[in-house]
CSV table of C-alpha atoms in Angstrom, one decimal:
chain,number,residue,atom,x,y,z
H,209,UNK,CA,0.0,-0.2,-0.1
H,210,UNK,CA,1.4,3.3,-1.0
H,211,UNK,CA,1.0,6.7,0.4
H,212,UNK,CA,1.5,10.3,-0.6
H,213,UNK,CA,3.0,13.3,1.3
H,214,UNK,CA,0.9,15.5,-0.3
H,215,UNK,CA,-1.8,17.6,1.9
H,216,UNK,CA,-2.0,15.2,5.2
H,217,UNK,CA,-4.2,16.8,7.9
H,218,UNK,CA,-3.0,16.4,11.2
H,219,UNK,CA,-4.9,14.8,14.3
H,220,UNK,CA,-4.8,18.5,15.6
H,221,UNK,CA,-6.8,19.6,12.4
H,222,UNK,CA,-9.6,17.0,13.3
H,223,UNK,CA,-9.6,18.8,16.7
H,224,UNK,CA,-9.8,22.5,15.3
H,225,UNK,CA,-12.9,21.7,13.2
H,226,UNK,CA,-15.3,23.7,14.7
H,227,UNK,CA,-17.6,22.3,17.4
H,228,UNK,CA,-15.4,18.7,17.1
H,229,UNK,CA,-13.6,19.1,20.4
H,230,UNK,CA,-16.7,19.9,22.3
H,231,UNK,CA,-18.8,17.4,20.5
H,232,UNK,CA,-16.4,14.5,20.9
H,233,UNK,CA,-15.4,14.8,24.4
H,234,UNK,CA,-19.0,15.0,25.3
H,235,UNK,CA,-19.5,11.8,23.4
H,236,UNK,CA,-16.2,9.8,25.1
H,237,UNK,CA,-17.5,10.9,28.5
H,238,UNK,CA,-21.2,9.2,27.7
H,239,UNK,CA,-18.9,6.2,26.1
H,240,UNK,CA,-17.0,5.9,29.3
H,241,UNK,CA,-20.1,4.5,30.6
H,242,UNK,CA,-19.8,1.2,28.2
H,243,UNK,CA,-16.6,0.5,30.4
H,244,UNK,CA,-17.9,1.1,33.9
H,245,UNK,CA,-21.6,0.2,33.9
H,246,UNK,CA,-21.2,-3.5,32.6
H,247,UNK,CA,-18.3,-4.4,34.7
H,248,UNK,CA,-20.0,-3.0,38.0
H,249,UNK,CA,-23.3,-4.7,37.4
H,250,UNK,CA,-21.5,-8.1,36.7
H,251,UNK,CA,-19.5,-7.6,40.3
H,252,UNK,CA,-22.8,-6.2,41.9
H,253,UNK,CA,-24.7,-9.2,40.8
H,254,UNK,CA,-22.1,-11.6,41.8
H,255,UNK,CA,-22.2,-10.0,45.2
H,256,UNK,CA,-25.8,-9.9,45.4
H,257,UNK,CA,-26.7,-13.2,44.4
H,258,UNK,CA,-23.7,-15.4,45.5
H,259,UNK,CA,-23.7,-17.2,42.4
H,260,UNK,CA,-21.3,-16.7,39.1
H,261,UNK,CA,-24.2,-18.3,37.3
H,262,UNK,CA,-26.5,-16.1,37.9
H,263,UNK,CA,-24.5,-13.0,37.1
H,264,UNK,CA,-23.3,-14.7,33.9
H,265,UNK,CA,-27.0,-15.1,32.9
H,266,UNK,CA,-27.9,-11.6,33.7
H,267,UNK,CA,-24.7,-10.1,32.0
H,268,UNK,CA,-25.9,-12.3,28.5
H,269,UNK,CA,-29.3,-10.9,28.5
H,270,UNK,CA,-27.6,-7.6,29.2
H,271,UNK,CA,-25.1,-7.6,26.7
H,272,UNK,CA,-26.9,-9.6,24.1
H,273,UNK,CA,-29.9,-6.9,23.9
H,274,UNK,CA,-27.2,-4.1,23.8
H,275,UNK,CA,-25.1,-6.2,21.0
H,276,UNK,CA,-28.2,-7.4,18.6
H,277,UNK,CA,-30.5,-4.6,19.1
H,278,UNK,CA,-28.0,-1.8,18.2
H,279,UNK,CA,-28.8,-1.7,14.5
H,280,UNK,CA,-32.3,-1.3,15.8
H,281,UNK,CA,-31.6,1.7,17.9
H,282,UNK,CA,-29.6,3.4,15.3
H,283,UNK,CA,-32.4,3.2,12.9
H,284,UNK,CA,-34.3,5.2,15.3
H,285,UNK,CA,-31.7,8.0,15.1
H,286,UNK,CA,-31.2,7.9,11.5
H,287,UNK,CA,-35.0,8.2,11.3
H,288,UNK,CA,-35.8,10.8,14.1
H,289,UNK,CA,-32.1,12.6,14.6
H,290,UNK,CA,-30.0,12.3,17.7
H,291,UNK,CA,-31.7,14.7,19.5
H,292,UNK,CA,-35.3,13.0,19.4
H,293,UNK,CA,-33.9,9.8,19.5
H,294,UNK,CA,-31.1,9.8,22.3
H,295,UNK,CA,-33.0,11.7,24.7
H,296,UNK,CA,-35.7,9.1,25.7
H,297,UNK,CA,-33.3,6.1,25.0
H,298,UNK,CA,-30.8,7.9,27.8
H,299,UNK,CA,-33.8,8.4,30.1
H,300,UNK,CA,-34.7,4.6,29.8
H,301,UNK,CA,-31.6,3.0,29.8
H,302,UNK,CA,-30.1,5.0,32.9
H,303,UNK,CA,-33.2,4.8,34.8
H,304,UNK,CA,-33.1,0.9,34.7
H,305,UNK,CA,-29.5,1.2,35.7
H,306,UNK,CA,-30.3,3.1,38.7
H,307,UNK,CA,-33.3,0.2,39.2
H,308,UNK,CA,-30.6,-2.1,39.2
H,309,UNK,CA,-28.1,-0.5,41.5
H,310,UNK,CA,-30.8,-0.8,43.9
H,311,UNK,CA,-32.1,-4.3,43.4
H,312,UNK,CA,-28.5,-5.1,43.8
H,313,UNK,CA,-27.3,-2.9,46.7
H,314,UNK,CA,-27.0,-5.6,49.2
H,315,UNK,CA,-26.0,-9.3,49.5
H,316,UNK,CA,-29.2,-11.5,48.8
H,317,UNK,CA,-31.2,-8.8,47.3
H,318,UNK,CA,-33.0,-9.1,43.9
H,319,UNK,CA,-34.8,-12.2,42.4
H,320,UNK,CA,-32.7,-13.7,39.5
H,321,UNK,CA,-35.6,-13.5,37.4
H,322,UNK,CA,-36.1,-9.8,37.9
H,323,UNK,CA,-32.8,-8.9,37.5
H,324,UNK,CA,-32.4,-10.7,34.2
H,325,UNK,CA,-35.7,-9.1,33.1
H,326,UNK,CA,-34.3,-5.6,33.9
H,327,UNK,CA,-30.9,-6.3,32.7
H,328,UNK,CA,-32.4,-7.4,29.3
H,329,UNK,CA,-34.4,-4.2,29.0
H,330,UNK,CA,-31.9,-1.9,30.2
H,331,UNK,CA,-29.6,-3.7,27.7
H,332,UNK,CA,-32.1,-3.0,24.7
H,333,UNK,CA,-32.2,0.8,25.4
H,334,UNK,CA,-28.5,1.1,25.2
H,335,UNK,CA,-27.8,4.7,23.5
H,336,UNK,CA,-25.5,3.7,20.0
H,337,UNK,CA,-23.0,6.9,20.6
H,338,UNK,CA,-20.2,5.5,18.8
H,339,UNK,CA,-22.3,5.0,15.9
H,340,UNK,CA,-23.9,8.3,16.1
H,341,UNK,CA,-20.5,10.1,17.0
H,342,UNK,CA,-19.1,8.8,13.6
H,343,UNK,CA,-21.7,9.4,11.9
H,344,UNK,CA,-21.5,13.2,13.0
H,345,UNK,CA,-17.6,12.9,12.1
H,346,UNK,CA,-18.9,12.5,8.6
H,347,UNK,CA,-20.7,16.0,8.4
H,348,UNK,CA,-18.0,17.6,10.6
H,349,UNK,CA,-14.8,16.5,8.3
H,350,UNK,CA,-14.8,18.3,5.1
H,351,UNK,CA,-12.7,15.8,3.2
H,352,UNK,CA,-12.3,11.8,3.3
H,353,UNK,CA,-8.6,12.2,4.4
H,354,UNK,CA,-9.8,14.1,7.4
H,355,UNK,CA,-12.7,11.8,8.2
H,356,UNK,CA,-9.8,9.0,8.2
H,357,UNK,CA,-8.1,11.0,10.7
H,358,UNK,CA,-11.3,11.7,12.6
H,359,UNK,CA,-12.3,7.8,12.6
H,360,UNK,CA,-8.7,6.6,13.5
H,361,UNK,CA,-8.5,9.1,16.5
H,362,UNK,CA,-12.0,7.9,17.4
H,363,UNK,CA,-10.8,4.3,17.4
H,364,UNK,CA,-8.1,4.8,19.4
H,365,UNK,CA,-10.0,6.8,22.2
H,366,UNK,CA,-12.5,4.5,22.3
H,367,UNK,CA,-10.0,1.7,23.3
H,368,UNK,CA,-8.3,3.8,25.4
H,369,UNK,CA,-12.0,4.2,27.3
H,370,UNK,CA,-12.2,0.4,27.5
H,371,UNK,CA,-9.2,0.1,29.4
H,372,UNK,CA,-9.8,3.1,31.8
H,373,UNK,CA,-13.3,2.1,32.4
H,374,UNK,CA,-12.3,-1.1,34.5
H,375,UNK,CA,-9.6,1.3,36.2
H,376,UNK,CA,-12.1,3.3,37.4
H,377,UNK,CA,-14.7,0.5,38.5
H,378,UNK,CA,-11.4,-1.2,40.6
H,379,UNK,CA,-10.9,2.4,42.4
H,380,UNK,CA,-14.4,2.4,43.1
H,381,UNK,CA,-15.0,-1.1,44.3
H,382,UNK,CA,-12.1,-0.2,46.7
H,383,UNK,CA,-14.1,1.8,48.9
H,384,UNK,CA,-17.8,1.6,48.0
H,385,UNK,CA,-20.2,-1.2,46.9
H,386,UNK,CA,-20.2,-2.5,43.1
H,387,UNK,CA,-23.6,-0.9,42.8
H,388,UNK,CA,-22.0,2.6,43.2
H,389,UNK,CA,-20.1,1.8,39.7
H,390,UNK,CA,-23.4,1.0,38.3
H,391,UNK,CA,-24.8,4.6,39.5
H,392,UNK,CA,-21.7,6.1,37.9
H,393,UNK,CA,-21.9,4.7,35.0
H,394,UNK,CA,-25.7,5.9,34.8
H,395,UNK,CA,-24.5,9.5,35.5
H,396,UNK,CA,-21.8,9.1,33.0
H,397,UNK,CA,-24.1,8.6,30.1
H,398,UNK,CA,-26.7,11.4,31.3
H,399,UNK,CA,-23.9,14.0,31.4
H,400,UNK,CA,-22.1,12.9,28.1
H,401,UNK,CA,-25.3,12.2,26.4
H,402,UNK,CA,-26.7,15.6,27.4
H,403,UNK,CA,-23.6,17.6,26.0
H,404,UNK,CA,-23.3,15.7,22.9
H,405,UNK,CA,-27.0,16.3,22.0
H,406,UNK,CA,-26.8,20.0,22.8
H,407,UNK,CA,-23.7,20.6,20.4
H,408,UNK,CA,-24.6,23.0,17.6
H,409,UNK,CA,-23.4,20.2,15.3
H,410,UNK,CA,-25.5,17.3,16.6
H,411,UNK,CA,-28.7,19.8,16.8
H,412,UNK,CA,-28.3,20.7,13.1
H,413,UNK,CA,-28.5,17.0,12.1
H,414,UNK,CA,-31.8,16.8,10.4
H,415,UNK,CA,-34.3,13.7,11.0
H,416,UNK,CA,-34.2,11.0,8.2
H,417,UNK,CA,-38.2,10.3,8.1
H,418,UNK,CA,-39.3,7.3,6.0
H,419,UNK,CA,-38.8,7.1,2.2
H,420,UNK,CA,-41.8,6.3,0.1
H,421,UNK,CA,-40.1,3.9,-1.8
H,422,UNK,CA,-38.8,1.9,1.3
H,423,UNK,CA,-42.0,2.1,2.6
H,424,UNK,CA,-43.5,0.4,-0.4
H,425,UNK,CA,-40.9,-2.3,-0.5
H,426,UNK,CA,-41.4,-3.1,3.3
H,427,UNK,CA,-38.2,-3.0,4.4
H,428,UNK,CA,-35.0,-0.9,4.6
H,429,UNK,CA,-31.9,-1.5,2.9
H,430,UNK,CA,-28.1,-0.4,3.4
H,431,UNK,CA,-25.9,-1.0,0.4
H,432,UNK,CA,-22.4,-2.1,0.3
H,433,UNK,CA,-22.1,-3.2,3.7
H,434,UNK,CA,-21.2,-7.0,2.9
H,435,UNK,CA,-17.2,-6.3,3.0
H,436,UNK,CA,-16.8,-4.2,6.2
H,437,UNK,CA,-19.3,-6.4,8.1
H,438,UNK,CA,-17.5,-9.5,7.4
H,439,UNK,CA,-14.1,-8.1,7.8
H,440,UNK,CA,-15.6,-6.6,11.2
H,441,UNK,CA,-16.7,-10.1,12.1
H,442,UNK,CA,-13.4,-11.6,11.6
H,443,UNK,CA,-11.4,-9.1,13.7
H,444,UNK,CA,-14.3,-9.6,16.3
H,445,UNK,CA,-13.9,-13.2,16.3
H,446,UNK,CA,-10.0,-13.0,16.8
H,447,UNK,CA,-10.2,-10.9,19.5
H,448,UNK,CA,-12.5,-13.3,21.2
H,449,UNK,CA,-10.1,-16.3,20.6
H,450,UNK,CA,-7.1,-14.2,21.6
H,451,UNK,CA,-8.2,-13.2,25.0
H,452,UNK,CA,-8.8,-17.1,26.2
H,453,UNK,CA,-5.8,-18.3,24.4
H,454,UNK,CA,-3.7,-15.9,26.0
H,455,UNK,CA,-4.8,-16.9,29.8
H,456,UNK,CA,-4.5,-20.5,28.3
H,457,UNK,CA,-1.1,-19.9,27.4
H,458,UNK,CA,0.1,-18.2,30.2
H,459,UNK,CA,-1.3,-21.0,32.7
H,460,UNK,CA,0.3,-23.7,30.9
H,461,UNK,CA,3.6,-22.2,31.0
H,462,UNK,CA,3.3,-21.6,35.2
H,463,UNK,CA,2.5,-17.8,34.7
H,464,UNK,CA,-0.5,-16.3,36.8
H,465,UNK,CA,-3.0,-14.0,35.6
H,466,UNK,CA,-0.4,-11.2,35.8
H,467,UNK,CA,1.1,-12.3,32.7
H,468,UNK,CA,-1.7,-12.7,30.7
H,469,UNK,CA,-2.5,-9.1,31.1
H,470,UNK,CA,0.6,-8.1,30.2
H,471,UNK,CA,0.4,-9.7,26.6
H,472,UNK,CA,-3.4,-8.5,26.4
H,473,UNK,CA,-2.0,-4.9,27.3
H,474,UNK,CA,0.5,-5.4,24.3
H,475,UNK,CA,-2.5,-6.0,22.1
H,476,UNK,CA,-4.0,-2.9,23.0
H,477,UNK,CA,-0.9,-0.9,22.8
H,478,UNK,CA,-0.1,-2.2,19.4
H,479,UNK,CA,-3.9,-1.4,18.3
H,480,UNK,CA,-3.6,1.9,19.9
H,481,UNK,CA,-0.2,2.6,17.9
H,482,UNK,CA,-1.4,1.1,14.5
H,483,UNK,CA,-4.3,3.0,14.6
H,484,UNK,CA,-2.7,6.3,14.9
H,485,UNK,CA,-0.2,5.6,12.2
H,486,UNK,CA,-3.1,4.5,9.9
H,487,UNK,CA,-4.9,7.6,10.5
H,488,UNK,CA,-1.4,9.7,9.8
H,489,UNK,CA,-1.0,8.1,6.4
H,490,UNK,CA,-2.9,9.5,3.3
H,491,UNK,CA,-3.6,6.3,1.5
H,492,UNK,CA,-3.9,6.1,-2.5
H,493,UNK,CA,-4.8,2.2,-2.1
H,494,UNK,CA,-8.7,2.1,-1.9
H,495,UNK,CA,-10.4,1.1,1.2
H,496,UNK,CA,-11.5,-2.1,0.4
H,497,UNK,CA,-7.9,-3.4,-0.8
H,498,UNK,CA,-6.6,-1.7,2.4
H,499,UNK,CA,-9.2,-3.7,4.4
H,500,UNK,CA,-8.2,-6.9,2.6
H,501,UNK,CA,-4.4,-6.5,3.6
H,502,UNK,CA,-4.8,-5.4,7.4
H,503,UNK,CA,-7.1,-8.7,7.5
H,504,UNK,CA,-3.9,-10.4,6.0
H,505,UNK,CA,-1.5,-9.0,8.5
H,506,UNK,CA,-3.8,-9.7,11.4
H,507,UNK,CA,-4.3,-13.4,10.1
H,508,UNK,CA,-0.2,-13.9,9.7
H,509,UNK,CA,0.6,-12.4,13.1
H,510,UNK,CA,-1.6,-14.8,14.9
H,511,UNK,CA,-0.1,-17.8,12.8
H,512,UNK,CA,3.2,-16.3,14.1
H,513,UNK,CA,1.7,-16.5,17.6
H,514,UNK,CA,1.3,-20.1,17.3
H,515,UNK,CA,4.8,-20.6,17.0
H,516,UNK,CA,5.6,-18.7,20.6
H,517,UNK,CA,7.5,-20.6,23.0
H,518,UNK,CA,7.6,-17.8,26.0
H,519,UNK,CA,5.6,-15.5,27.1
H,520,UNK,CA,7.5,-12.5,25.7
H,521,UNK,CA,7.7,-14.0,22.3
H,522,UNK,CA,3.9,-14.2,22.7
H,523,UNK,CA,3.6,-10.4,23.4
H,524,UNK,CA,5.7,-9.5,20.7
H,525,UNK,CA,3.6,-11.6,18.5
H,526,UNK,CA,0.4,-10.3,19.9
H,527,UNK,CA,1.5,-6.7,19.7
H,528,UNK,CA,2.2,-7.2,16.0
H,529,UNK,CA,-1.4,-8.7,15.6
H,530,UNK,CA,-2.8,-5.4,17.3
H,531,UNK,CA,-1.0,-3.2,15.1
H,532,UNK,CA,-3.9,-4.4,12.8
H,533,UNK,CA,-6.6,-4.2,14.5
H,534,UNK,CA,-7.6,-0.6,15.3
H,535,UNK,CA,-7.0,0.1,11.2
H,536,UNK,CA,-9.1,-2.7,10.6
H,537,UNK,CA,-11.8,-1.6,12.1
H,538,UNK,CA,-11.5,2.1,11.2
H,539,UNK,CA,-11.6,1.0,7.6
H,540,UNK,CA,-14.4,-1.0,8.2
H,541,UNK,CA,-16.3,2.0,9.6
H,542,UNK,CA,-15.0,4.5,6.7
H,543,UNK,CA,-16.5,1.9,3.9
H,544,UNK,CA,-19.7,1.6,6.0
H,545,UNK,CA,-20.0,5.6,6.4
H,546,UNK,CA,-19.0,6.1,2.5
H,547,UNK,CA,-21.1,3.2,1.1
H,548,UNK,CA,-24.3,3.8,3.4
H,549,UNK,CA,-26.9,6.5,2.2
H,550,UNK,CA,-26.7,9.8,4.1
H,551,UNK,CA,-29.9,9.1,6.0
H,552,UNK,CA,-28.5,5.9,7.2
H,553,UNK,CA,-25.0,6.4,8.4
H,554,UNK,CA,-25.6,5.7,12.0
H,555,UNK,CA,-27.4,2.3,11.1
H,556,UNK,CA,-24.2,1.4,9.0
H,557,UNK,CA,-22.0,2.1,11.9
H,558,UNK,CA,-24.3,0.3,14.4
H,559,UNK,CA,-23.7,-2.9,11.9
H,560,UNK,CA,-20.0,-2.5,11.8
H,561,UNK,CA,-20.2,-2.3,15.5
H,562,UNK,CA,-22.6,-5.4,16.0
H,563,UNK,CA,-20.6,-7.3,13.7
H,564,UNK,CA,-17.5,-6.7,15.8
H,565,UNK,CA,-19.5,-7.5,19.2
H,566,UNK,CA,-21.0,-10.5,17.9
H,567,UNK,CA,-17.5,-11.6,16.7
H,568,UNK,CA,-16.0,-11.6,20.0
H,569,UNK,CA,-18.9,-13.2,21.5
H,570,UNK,CA,-18.6,-16.2,19.2
H,571,UNK,CA,-14.7,-16.3,19.3
H,572,UNK,CA,-14.9,-16.5,23.1
H,573,UNK,CA,-17.4,-19.7,22.8
H,574,UNK,CA,-15.2,-21.2,19.7
H,575,UNK,CA,-11.9,-20.8,21.7
H,576,UNK,CA,-13.5,-23.0,25.0
H,577,UNK,CA,-14.2,-25.6,22.4
H,578,UNK,CA,-10.8,-25.3,20.7
H,579,UNK,CA,-8.6,-25.3,24.0
H,580,UNK,CA,-10.2,-28.5,25.0
H,581,UNK,CA,-9.2,-30.6,21.9
H,582,UNK,CA,-6.1,-28.6,20.4
H,583,UNK,CA,-2.8,-27.1,21.8
H,584,UNK,CA,-2.9,-23.4,22.3
H,585,UNK,CA,-0.2,-23.0,19.3
H,586,UNK,CA,-2.2,-24.9,17.3
H,587,UNK,CA,-5.5,-23.0,18.3
H,588,UNK,CA,-3.7,-19.5,17.4
H,589,UNK,CA,-2.9,-20.9,14.2
H,590,UNK,CA,-6.5,-21.8,13.1
H,591,UNK,CA,-7.7,-18.3,14.4
H,592,UNK,CA,-5.0,-16.9,12.2
H,593,UNK,CA,-6.3,-19.0,9.2
H,594,UNK,CA,-9.9,-18.0,9.7
H,595,UNK,CA,-8.8,-14.3,9.7
H,596,UNK,CA,-7.0,-15.1,6.2
H,597,UNK,CA,-10.0,-16.6,4.7
H,598,UNK,CA,-11.9,-13.4,5.9
H,599,UNK,CA,-9.3,-11.1,3.9
H,600,UNK,CA,-9.7,-13.5,1.0
H,601,UNK,CA,-13.4,-12.9,1.1
H,602,UNK,CA,-13.1,-9.3,1.7
H,603,UNK,CA,-10.4,-8.9,-1.3
H,604,UNK,CA,-12.5,-10.7,-3.7
H,605,UNK,CA,-15.5,-8.5,-2.7
H,606,UNK,CA,-13.0,-5.4,-3.2
H,607,UNK,CA,-11.9,-7.0,-6.7
H,608,UNK,CA,-15.4,-6.7,-7.7
H,609,UNK,CA,-15.7,-2.9,-6.7
H,610,UNK,CA,-18.0,-0.9,-4.8
H,611,UNK,CA,-21.1,-1.8,-3.1
H,612,UNK,CA,-20.4,-5.7,-4.0
H,613,UNK,CA,-21.2,-6.8,-0.6
H,614,UNK,CA,-24.9,-6.6,-1.4
H,615,UNK,CA,-28.0,-5.2,0.2
H,616,UNK,CA,-28.1,-5.6,4.1
H,617,UNK,CA,-31.6,-5.5,5.0
H,618,UNK,CA,-32.9,-3.8,8.4
H,619,UNK,CA,-35.7,-5.2,10.1
């Protein structure tokens, strides 16, 4: 992939866009809730019920509803606009988080059935601030080069949020019940979303409304999302498998949880570096070809991780794999934003986001089966081969041109 040194807008140029800093900061504050509320809820349910099984079911209901209903919530934002859709979503979501905090405040409190039902409804109303912010970036940035930098900055910042969120929870549970973390997550969502929807650029986003053709057809269609959704699912699958494989590798070689944590930290560090480097380059290669190349790099790095004999070499291989993670996700979002109709940009981003999260969930389940029958090294190679096959599929789509992925119906 080649690049050009002509007219490279910087990350500072992204933040100098009128209203960008205010809007981005507010969105990040609200999105910090994603790293605080779920972990706090899991700890609080475990403490209240005394059962990991109950906590697992409650969190599966919360996370499943949040992930798989994301495109439906995004459709509401596309149809009614961010202000009209996000405010009631946040009100419902945070009210239910407060109710959950009350239910799990003390050990022994709260019926598992009630907790599961409330958690599912709370997850179903999770505001999609990430896809909405990326759609706003598409309106804020005047050209594709600046949009690429904005998306890269957004991806790296989001990754840092998911690292800092659990750290904040760790501080909170040191002096307060875990339910306090649920309340803090709700507060972050309220304050962040309030700042976001009050931004002039967000207020200016029009409602999409209904299109007569789509109403007559009986369904809404987003075209050209095949490649980014497949690639996003592939990287999500790789991340879900890698988390468990790293833990298994560390345990089989006599290292504790600290060793696995350092390897996963190397993954995050590599992803952050890769994301910043990707955004700093003005690429000549089409985004579809970059997507395939990035998936190829990730697959090869995971195959290399299968050859690691010690924790240090594994950390190095995983760090290299991480270099491709953020660029791959960023490029998938870029393609989705570019190919979607203007009135469907939030949904386009939500489909990519859902694919990543669904891939992570599937990867975690698959990893348990793989580790039970194969060595950790072979499991890494199998994962790498799957990602390489994803790269081939994405590359073939890119070769046929834009929109090859076909229509993705929204229901």
